[in-house]
mmCIF file of C-alpha atoms in Angstrom:
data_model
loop_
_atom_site.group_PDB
_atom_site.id
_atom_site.type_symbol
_atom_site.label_atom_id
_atom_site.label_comp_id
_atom_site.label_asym_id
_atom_site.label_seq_id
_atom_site.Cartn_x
_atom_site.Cartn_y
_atom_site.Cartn_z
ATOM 1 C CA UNK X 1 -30.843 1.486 -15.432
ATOM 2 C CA UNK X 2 -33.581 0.633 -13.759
ATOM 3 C CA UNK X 3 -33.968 -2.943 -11.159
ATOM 4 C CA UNK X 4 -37.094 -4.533 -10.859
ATOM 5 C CA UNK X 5 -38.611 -4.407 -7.244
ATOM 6 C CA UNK X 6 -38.984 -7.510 -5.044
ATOM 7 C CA UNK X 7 -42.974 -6.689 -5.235
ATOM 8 C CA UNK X 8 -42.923 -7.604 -8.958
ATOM 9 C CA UNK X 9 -40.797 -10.988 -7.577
ATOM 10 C CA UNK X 10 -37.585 -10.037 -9.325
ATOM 11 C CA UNK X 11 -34.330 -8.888 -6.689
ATOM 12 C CA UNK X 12 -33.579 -6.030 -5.123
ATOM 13 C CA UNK X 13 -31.089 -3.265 -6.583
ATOM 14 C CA UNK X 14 -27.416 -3.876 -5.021
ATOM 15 C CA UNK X 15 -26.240 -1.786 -2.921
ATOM 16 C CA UNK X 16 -23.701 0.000 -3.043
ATOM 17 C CA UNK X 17 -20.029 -0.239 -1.158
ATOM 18 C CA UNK X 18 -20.818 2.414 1.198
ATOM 19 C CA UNK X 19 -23.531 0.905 2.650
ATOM 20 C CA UNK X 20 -22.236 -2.212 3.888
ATOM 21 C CA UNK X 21 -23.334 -4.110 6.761
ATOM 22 C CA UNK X 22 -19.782 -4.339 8.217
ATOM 23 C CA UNK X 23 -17.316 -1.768 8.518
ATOM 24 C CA UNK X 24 -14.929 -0.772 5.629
ATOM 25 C CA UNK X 25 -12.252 1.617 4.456
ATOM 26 C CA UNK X 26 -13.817 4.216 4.285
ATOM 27 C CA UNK X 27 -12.969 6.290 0.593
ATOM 28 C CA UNK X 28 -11.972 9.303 2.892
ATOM 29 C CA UNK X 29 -8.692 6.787 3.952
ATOM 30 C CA UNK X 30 -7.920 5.923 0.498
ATOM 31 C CA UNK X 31 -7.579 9.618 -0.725
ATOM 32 C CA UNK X 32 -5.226 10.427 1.796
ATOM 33 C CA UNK X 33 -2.424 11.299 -0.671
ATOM 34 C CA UNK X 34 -4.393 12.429 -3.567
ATOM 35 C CA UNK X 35 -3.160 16.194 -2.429
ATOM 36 C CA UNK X 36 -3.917 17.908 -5.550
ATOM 37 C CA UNK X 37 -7.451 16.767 -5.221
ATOM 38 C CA UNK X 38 -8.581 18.093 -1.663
ATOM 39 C CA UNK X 39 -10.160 20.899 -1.325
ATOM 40 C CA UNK X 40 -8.930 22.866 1.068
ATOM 41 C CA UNK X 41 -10.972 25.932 1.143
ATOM 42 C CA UNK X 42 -14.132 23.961 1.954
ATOM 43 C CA UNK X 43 -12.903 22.025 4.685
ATOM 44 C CA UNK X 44 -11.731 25.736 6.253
ATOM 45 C CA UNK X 45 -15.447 26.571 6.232
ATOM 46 C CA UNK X 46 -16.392 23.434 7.689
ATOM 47 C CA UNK X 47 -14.229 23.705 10.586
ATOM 48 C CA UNK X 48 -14.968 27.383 10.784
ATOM 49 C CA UNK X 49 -18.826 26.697 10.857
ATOM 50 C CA UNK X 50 -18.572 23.773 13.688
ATOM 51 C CA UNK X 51 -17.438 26.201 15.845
ATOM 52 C CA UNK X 52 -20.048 28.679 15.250
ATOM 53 C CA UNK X 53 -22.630 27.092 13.276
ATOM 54 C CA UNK X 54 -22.582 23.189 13.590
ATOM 55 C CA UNK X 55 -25.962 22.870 12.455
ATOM 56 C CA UNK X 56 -25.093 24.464 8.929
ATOM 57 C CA UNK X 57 -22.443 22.301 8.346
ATOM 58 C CA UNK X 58 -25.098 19.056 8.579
ATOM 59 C CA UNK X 59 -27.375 20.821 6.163
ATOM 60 C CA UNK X 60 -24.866 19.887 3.697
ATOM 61 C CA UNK X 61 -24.859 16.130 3.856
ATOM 62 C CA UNK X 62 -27.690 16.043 1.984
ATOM 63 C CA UNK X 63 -26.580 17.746 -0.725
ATOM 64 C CA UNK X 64 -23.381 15.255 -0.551
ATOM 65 C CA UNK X 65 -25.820 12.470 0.070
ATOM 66 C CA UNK X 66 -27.947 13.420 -3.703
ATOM 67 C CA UNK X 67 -24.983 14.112 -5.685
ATOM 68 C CA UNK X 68 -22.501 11.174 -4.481
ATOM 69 C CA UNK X 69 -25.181 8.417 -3.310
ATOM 70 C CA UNK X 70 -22.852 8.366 0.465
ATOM 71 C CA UNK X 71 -23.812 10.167 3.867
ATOM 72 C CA UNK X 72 -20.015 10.249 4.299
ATOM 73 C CA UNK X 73 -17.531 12.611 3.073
ATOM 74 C CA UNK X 74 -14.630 11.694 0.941
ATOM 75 C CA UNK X 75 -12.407 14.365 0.644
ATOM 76 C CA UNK X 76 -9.756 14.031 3.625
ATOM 77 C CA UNK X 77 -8.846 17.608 3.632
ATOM 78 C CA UNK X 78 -10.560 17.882 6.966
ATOM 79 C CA UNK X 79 -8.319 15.340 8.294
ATOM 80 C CA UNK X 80 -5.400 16.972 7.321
ATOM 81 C CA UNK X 81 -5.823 20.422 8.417
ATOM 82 C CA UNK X 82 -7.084 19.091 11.846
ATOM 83 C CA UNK X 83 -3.562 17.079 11.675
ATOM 84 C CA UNK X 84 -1.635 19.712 11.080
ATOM 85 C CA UNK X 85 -3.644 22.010 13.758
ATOM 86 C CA UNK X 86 -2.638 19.041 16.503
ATOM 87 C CA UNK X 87 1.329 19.096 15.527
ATOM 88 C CA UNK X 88 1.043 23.029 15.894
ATOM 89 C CA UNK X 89 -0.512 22.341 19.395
ATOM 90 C CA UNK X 90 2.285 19.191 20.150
ATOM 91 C CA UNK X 91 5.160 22.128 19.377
ATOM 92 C CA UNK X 92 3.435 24.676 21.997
ATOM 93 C CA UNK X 93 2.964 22.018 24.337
ATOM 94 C CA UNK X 94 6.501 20.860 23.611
ATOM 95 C CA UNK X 95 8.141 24.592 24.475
ATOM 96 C CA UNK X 96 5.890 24.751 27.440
ATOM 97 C CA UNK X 97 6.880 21.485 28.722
ATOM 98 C CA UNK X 98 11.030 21.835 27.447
ATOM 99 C CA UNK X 99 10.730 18.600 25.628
ATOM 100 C CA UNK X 100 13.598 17.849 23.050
ATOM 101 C CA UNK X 101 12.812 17.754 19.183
ATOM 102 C CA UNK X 102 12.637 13.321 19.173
ATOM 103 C CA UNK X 103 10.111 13.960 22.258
ATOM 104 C CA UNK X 104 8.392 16.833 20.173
ATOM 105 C CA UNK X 105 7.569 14.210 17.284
ATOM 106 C CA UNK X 106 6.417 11.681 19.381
ATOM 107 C CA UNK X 107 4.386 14.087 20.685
ATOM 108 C CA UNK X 108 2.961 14.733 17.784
ATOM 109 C CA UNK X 109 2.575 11.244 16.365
ATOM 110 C CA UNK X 110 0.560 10.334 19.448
ATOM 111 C CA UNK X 111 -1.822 13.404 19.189
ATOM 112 C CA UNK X 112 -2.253 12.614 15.651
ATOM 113 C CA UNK X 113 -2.316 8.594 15.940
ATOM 114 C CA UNK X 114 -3.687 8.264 19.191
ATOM 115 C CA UNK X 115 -5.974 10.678 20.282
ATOM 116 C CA UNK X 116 -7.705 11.935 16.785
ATOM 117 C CA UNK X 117 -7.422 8.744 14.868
ATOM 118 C CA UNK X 118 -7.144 5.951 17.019
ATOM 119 C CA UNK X 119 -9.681 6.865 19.119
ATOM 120 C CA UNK X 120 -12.360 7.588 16.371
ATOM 121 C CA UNK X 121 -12.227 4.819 14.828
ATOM 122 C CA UNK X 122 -12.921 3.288 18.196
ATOM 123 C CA UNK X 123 -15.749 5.343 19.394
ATOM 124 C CA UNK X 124 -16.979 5.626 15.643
ATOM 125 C CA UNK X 125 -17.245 1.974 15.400
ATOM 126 C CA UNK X 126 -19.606 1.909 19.176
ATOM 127 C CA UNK X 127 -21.304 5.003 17.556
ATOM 128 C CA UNK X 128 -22.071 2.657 14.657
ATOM 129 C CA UNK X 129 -22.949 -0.288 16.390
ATOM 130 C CA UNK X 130 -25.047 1.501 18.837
ATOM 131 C CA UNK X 131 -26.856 3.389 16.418
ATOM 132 C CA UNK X 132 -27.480 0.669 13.792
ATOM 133 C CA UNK X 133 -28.977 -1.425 17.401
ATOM 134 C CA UNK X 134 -31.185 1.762 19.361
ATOM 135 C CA UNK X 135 -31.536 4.405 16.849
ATOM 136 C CA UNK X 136 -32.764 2.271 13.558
ATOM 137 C CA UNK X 137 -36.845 2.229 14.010
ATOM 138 C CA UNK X 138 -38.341 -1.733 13.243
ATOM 139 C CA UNK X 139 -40.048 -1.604 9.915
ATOM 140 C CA UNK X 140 -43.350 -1.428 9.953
ATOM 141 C CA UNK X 141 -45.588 -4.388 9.387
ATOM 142 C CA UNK X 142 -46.355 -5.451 5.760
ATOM 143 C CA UNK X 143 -50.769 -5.228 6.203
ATOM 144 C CA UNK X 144 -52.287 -8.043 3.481
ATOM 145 C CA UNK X 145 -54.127 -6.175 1.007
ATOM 146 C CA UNK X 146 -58.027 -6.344 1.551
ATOM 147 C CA UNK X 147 -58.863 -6.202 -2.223
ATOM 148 C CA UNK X 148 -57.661 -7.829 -5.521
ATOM 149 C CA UNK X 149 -55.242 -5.819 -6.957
ATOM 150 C CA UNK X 150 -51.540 -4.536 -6.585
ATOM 151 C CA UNK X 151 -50.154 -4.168 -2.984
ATOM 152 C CA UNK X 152 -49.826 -0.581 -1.706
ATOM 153 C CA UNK X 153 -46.689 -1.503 0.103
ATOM 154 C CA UNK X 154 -45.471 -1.286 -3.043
ATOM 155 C CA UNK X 155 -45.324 2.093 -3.031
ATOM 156 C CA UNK X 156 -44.884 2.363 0.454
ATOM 157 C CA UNK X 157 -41.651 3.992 1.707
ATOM 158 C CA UNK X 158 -38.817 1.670 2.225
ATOM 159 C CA UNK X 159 -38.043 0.767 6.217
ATOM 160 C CA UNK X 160 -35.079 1.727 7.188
ATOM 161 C CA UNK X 161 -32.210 -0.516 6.735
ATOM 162 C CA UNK X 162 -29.400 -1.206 9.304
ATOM 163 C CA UNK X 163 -26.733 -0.862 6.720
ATOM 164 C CA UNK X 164 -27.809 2.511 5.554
ATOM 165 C CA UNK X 165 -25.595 4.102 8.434
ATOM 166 C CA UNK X 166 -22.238 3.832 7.048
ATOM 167 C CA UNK X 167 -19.418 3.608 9.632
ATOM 168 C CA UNK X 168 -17.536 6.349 7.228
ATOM 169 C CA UNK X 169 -19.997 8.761 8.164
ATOM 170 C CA UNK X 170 -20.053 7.848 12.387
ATOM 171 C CA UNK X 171 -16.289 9.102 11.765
ATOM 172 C CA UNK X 172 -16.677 12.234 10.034
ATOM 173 C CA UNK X 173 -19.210 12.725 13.194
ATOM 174 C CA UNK X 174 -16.436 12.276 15.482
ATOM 175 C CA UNK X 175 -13.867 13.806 13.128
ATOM 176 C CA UNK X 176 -16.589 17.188 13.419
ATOM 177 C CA UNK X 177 -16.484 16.729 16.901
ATOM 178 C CA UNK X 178 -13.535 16.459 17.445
ATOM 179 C CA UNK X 179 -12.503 20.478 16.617
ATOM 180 C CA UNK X 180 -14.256 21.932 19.092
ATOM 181 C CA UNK X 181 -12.812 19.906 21.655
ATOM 182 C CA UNK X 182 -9.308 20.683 19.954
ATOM 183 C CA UNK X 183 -9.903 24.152 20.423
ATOM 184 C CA UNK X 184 -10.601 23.841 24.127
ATOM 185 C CA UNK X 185 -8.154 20.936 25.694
ATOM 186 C CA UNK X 186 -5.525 21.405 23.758
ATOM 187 C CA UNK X 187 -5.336 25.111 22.277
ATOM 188 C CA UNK X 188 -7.340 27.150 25.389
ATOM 189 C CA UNK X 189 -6.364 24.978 27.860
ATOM 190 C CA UNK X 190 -2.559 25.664 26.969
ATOM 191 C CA UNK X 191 -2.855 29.452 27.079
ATOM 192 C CA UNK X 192 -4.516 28.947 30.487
ATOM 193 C CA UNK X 193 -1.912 26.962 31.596
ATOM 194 C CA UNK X 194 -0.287 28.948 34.131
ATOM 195 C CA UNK X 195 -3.034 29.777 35.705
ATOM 196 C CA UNK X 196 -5.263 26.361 36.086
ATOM 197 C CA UNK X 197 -2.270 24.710 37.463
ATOM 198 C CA UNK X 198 -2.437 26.918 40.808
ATOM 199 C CA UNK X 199 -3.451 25.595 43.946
ATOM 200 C CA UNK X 200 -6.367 26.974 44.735
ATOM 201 C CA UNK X 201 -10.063 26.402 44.146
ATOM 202 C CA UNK X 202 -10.679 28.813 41.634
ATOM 203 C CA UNK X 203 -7.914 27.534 39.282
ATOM 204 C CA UNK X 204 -9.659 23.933 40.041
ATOM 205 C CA UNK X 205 -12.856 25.472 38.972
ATOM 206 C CA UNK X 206 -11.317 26.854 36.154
ATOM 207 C CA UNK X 207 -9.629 24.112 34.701
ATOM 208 C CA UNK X 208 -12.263 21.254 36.084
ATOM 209 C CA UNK X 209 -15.126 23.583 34.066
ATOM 210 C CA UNK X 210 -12.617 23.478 30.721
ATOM 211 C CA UNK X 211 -12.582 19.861 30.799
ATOM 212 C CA UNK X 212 -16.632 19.817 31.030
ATOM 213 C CA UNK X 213 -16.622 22.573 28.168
ATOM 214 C CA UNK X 214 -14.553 20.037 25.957
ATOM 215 C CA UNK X 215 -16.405 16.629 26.703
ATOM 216 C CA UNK X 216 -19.839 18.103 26.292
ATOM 217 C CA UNK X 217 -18.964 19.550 23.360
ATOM 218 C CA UNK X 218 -17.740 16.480 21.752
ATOM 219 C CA UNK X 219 -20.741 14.941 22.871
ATOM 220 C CA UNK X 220 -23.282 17.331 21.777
ATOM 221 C CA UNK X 221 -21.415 17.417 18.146
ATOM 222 C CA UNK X 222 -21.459 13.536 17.839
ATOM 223 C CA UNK X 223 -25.564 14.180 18.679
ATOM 224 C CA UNK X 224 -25.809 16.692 16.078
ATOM 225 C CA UNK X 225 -24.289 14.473 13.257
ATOM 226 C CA UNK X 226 -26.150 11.369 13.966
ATOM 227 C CA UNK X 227 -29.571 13.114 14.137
ATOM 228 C CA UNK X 228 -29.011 14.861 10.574
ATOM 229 C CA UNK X 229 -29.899 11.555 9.374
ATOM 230 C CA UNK X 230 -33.450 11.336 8.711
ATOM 231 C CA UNK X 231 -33.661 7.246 9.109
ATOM 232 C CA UNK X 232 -32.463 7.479 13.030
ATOM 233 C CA UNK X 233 -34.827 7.854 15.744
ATOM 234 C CA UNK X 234 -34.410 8.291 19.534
ATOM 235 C CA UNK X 235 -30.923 10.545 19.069
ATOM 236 C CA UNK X 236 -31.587 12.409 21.913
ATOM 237 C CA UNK X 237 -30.253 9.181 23.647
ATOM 238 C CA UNK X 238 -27.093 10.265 22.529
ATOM 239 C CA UNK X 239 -26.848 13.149 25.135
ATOM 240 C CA UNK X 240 -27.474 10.660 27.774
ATOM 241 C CA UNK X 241 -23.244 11.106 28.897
ATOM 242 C CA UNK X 242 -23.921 14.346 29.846
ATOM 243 C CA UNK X 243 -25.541 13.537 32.772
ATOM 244 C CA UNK X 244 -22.849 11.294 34.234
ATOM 245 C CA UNK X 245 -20.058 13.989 33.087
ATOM 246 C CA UNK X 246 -22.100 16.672 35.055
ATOM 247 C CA UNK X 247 -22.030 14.673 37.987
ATOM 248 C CA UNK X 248 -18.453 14.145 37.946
ATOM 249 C CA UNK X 249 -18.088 17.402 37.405
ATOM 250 C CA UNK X 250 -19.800 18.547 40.267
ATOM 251 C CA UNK X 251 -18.112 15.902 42.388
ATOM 252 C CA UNK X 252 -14.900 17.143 41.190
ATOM 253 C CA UNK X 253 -15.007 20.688 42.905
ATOM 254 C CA UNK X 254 -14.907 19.457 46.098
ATOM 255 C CA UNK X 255 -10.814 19.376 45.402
ATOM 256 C CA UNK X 256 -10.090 16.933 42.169
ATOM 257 C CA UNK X 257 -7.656 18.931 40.213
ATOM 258 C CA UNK X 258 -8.607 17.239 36.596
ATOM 259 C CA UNK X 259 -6.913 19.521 34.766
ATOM 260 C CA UNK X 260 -3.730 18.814 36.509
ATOM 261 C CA UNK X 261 -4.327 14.951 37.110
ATOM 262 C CA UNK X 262 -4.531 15.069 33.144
ATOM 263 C CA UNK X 263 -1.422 16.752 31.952
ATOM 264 C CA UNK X 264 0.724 14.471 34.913
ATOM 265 C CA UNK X 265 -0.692 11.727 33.608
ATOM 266 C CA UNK X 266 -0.158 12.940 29.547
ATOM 267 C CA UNK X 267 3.530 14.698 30.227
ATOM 268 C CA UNK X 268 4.902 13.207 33.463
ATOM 269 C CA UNK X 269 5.006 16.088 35.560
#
């Protein structure tokens, strides 16, 4: 079915849920315990390929984008494998640390709750709000026409709208990010253990640099999903916390353990 355009004075075709202008539950939420329907497989090679290839993982947004009309993915079986990947970390951080099994699922409820979830919807929702603010270009300015006739911004391209970043997809942009830094704070960083909690300045070099290795990761992943879309401008503003995390970082090396300020802080010891 076709809508008539506002040019031709009659209204604009709705829009659809996922574009709202205010944050909603996203479809990916609502699917959480349709388990037959996930697929599993696909969000293997996802997390597989943001390790090694983030870049290839983006190129497929557009196809979701042409054949489901959303920028955002709605199959949570990314969620749940990075889930279950965080309660396999909780139980190795658990034997390291001796913590009995109520202790164990707490710790794993707060990995899961807290640090994935919790905290993406929080820095998905600035991520939105920033982005719909800085990275949306102004339309361009609607020229008269000079001559009778039909108005060529007709057939112009349509400006970019701030509702056509959904806040669904500034959480699968964290939820991508988020792996990588899995990998190295909470898998690598537990092998290396016994080592970065030394006292000496290599082992604070060590751990301080897996920390940096981590954050900039994150950061460089929630750059690489944003600028996929072709209606933001000005992403590379989105690196701009790498400059303040370098600093601390280098500031750190003159003897801030954050490695081990970290964990006492996290565990208690």
């Amino acid at each position: 079915m076709s809508y008539p355009s506002s040019a031709a004075g009659g209204l604009p075709p709705p829009s659809s849920s996922s574009s709202s202008s205010s944050p909603r539950i996203p479809v990916i939420f609502r699917r959480l315990h349709r388990f037959h329907q996930m697929d599993f497989e696909l969000a293997a090679w996802q997390l597989t390929y943001l390790c090694i290839a983030p870049r290839r993982v983006y190129r497929n947004v557009y196809f979701h984008k042409q054949t489901k009309n959303t920028w955002a993915r709605d199959d949570p079986a990314i969620l749940v494998l990075i889930s279950a990947c965080l309660a396999v970390a909780a139980v190795g951080w658990a034997l390291v640390y001796s913590l009995s099994i109520l202790q164990t699922l707490q710790l794993i409820l707060l990995m899961i709750f807290r640090d994935f979830l919790l905290s993406g919807v929080i820095i998905s929702t600035i991520l939105w709000q920033i982005s719909r603010t800085f990275l949306v270009p102004p339309a361009p300015p609607v020229l008269a026409p000079s001559t009778p006739g039909p108005s060529l911004a007709r057939f112009a391209p349509p400006a970019p709208r701030h509702d056509a970043l959904e806040w669904g997809y500034t959480f699968d942009t964290h939820t991508n990010a988020f792996f990588p830094f899995y990998l190295t704070l909470y898998l690598a960083q537990l092998f290396l253990l016994p080592v970065i909690r030394r006292d000496n300045w290599v082992c604070l070099w060590l751990g301080n640099t897996l920390y940096l290795a981590g954050f900039a990761q994150y950061i460089y992943g929630t750059y690489l999903g944003l600028s996929a879309l072709p209606f933001l401008a000005h992403t590379t503003l989105l690196l701009a916390p790498l400059l303040p995390l370098g600093v601390a970082y280098v500031v750190s090396l003159l003897g801030f353990n954050v490695a081990r300020w970290v964990l006492s802080v996290y565990f208690g010891a």
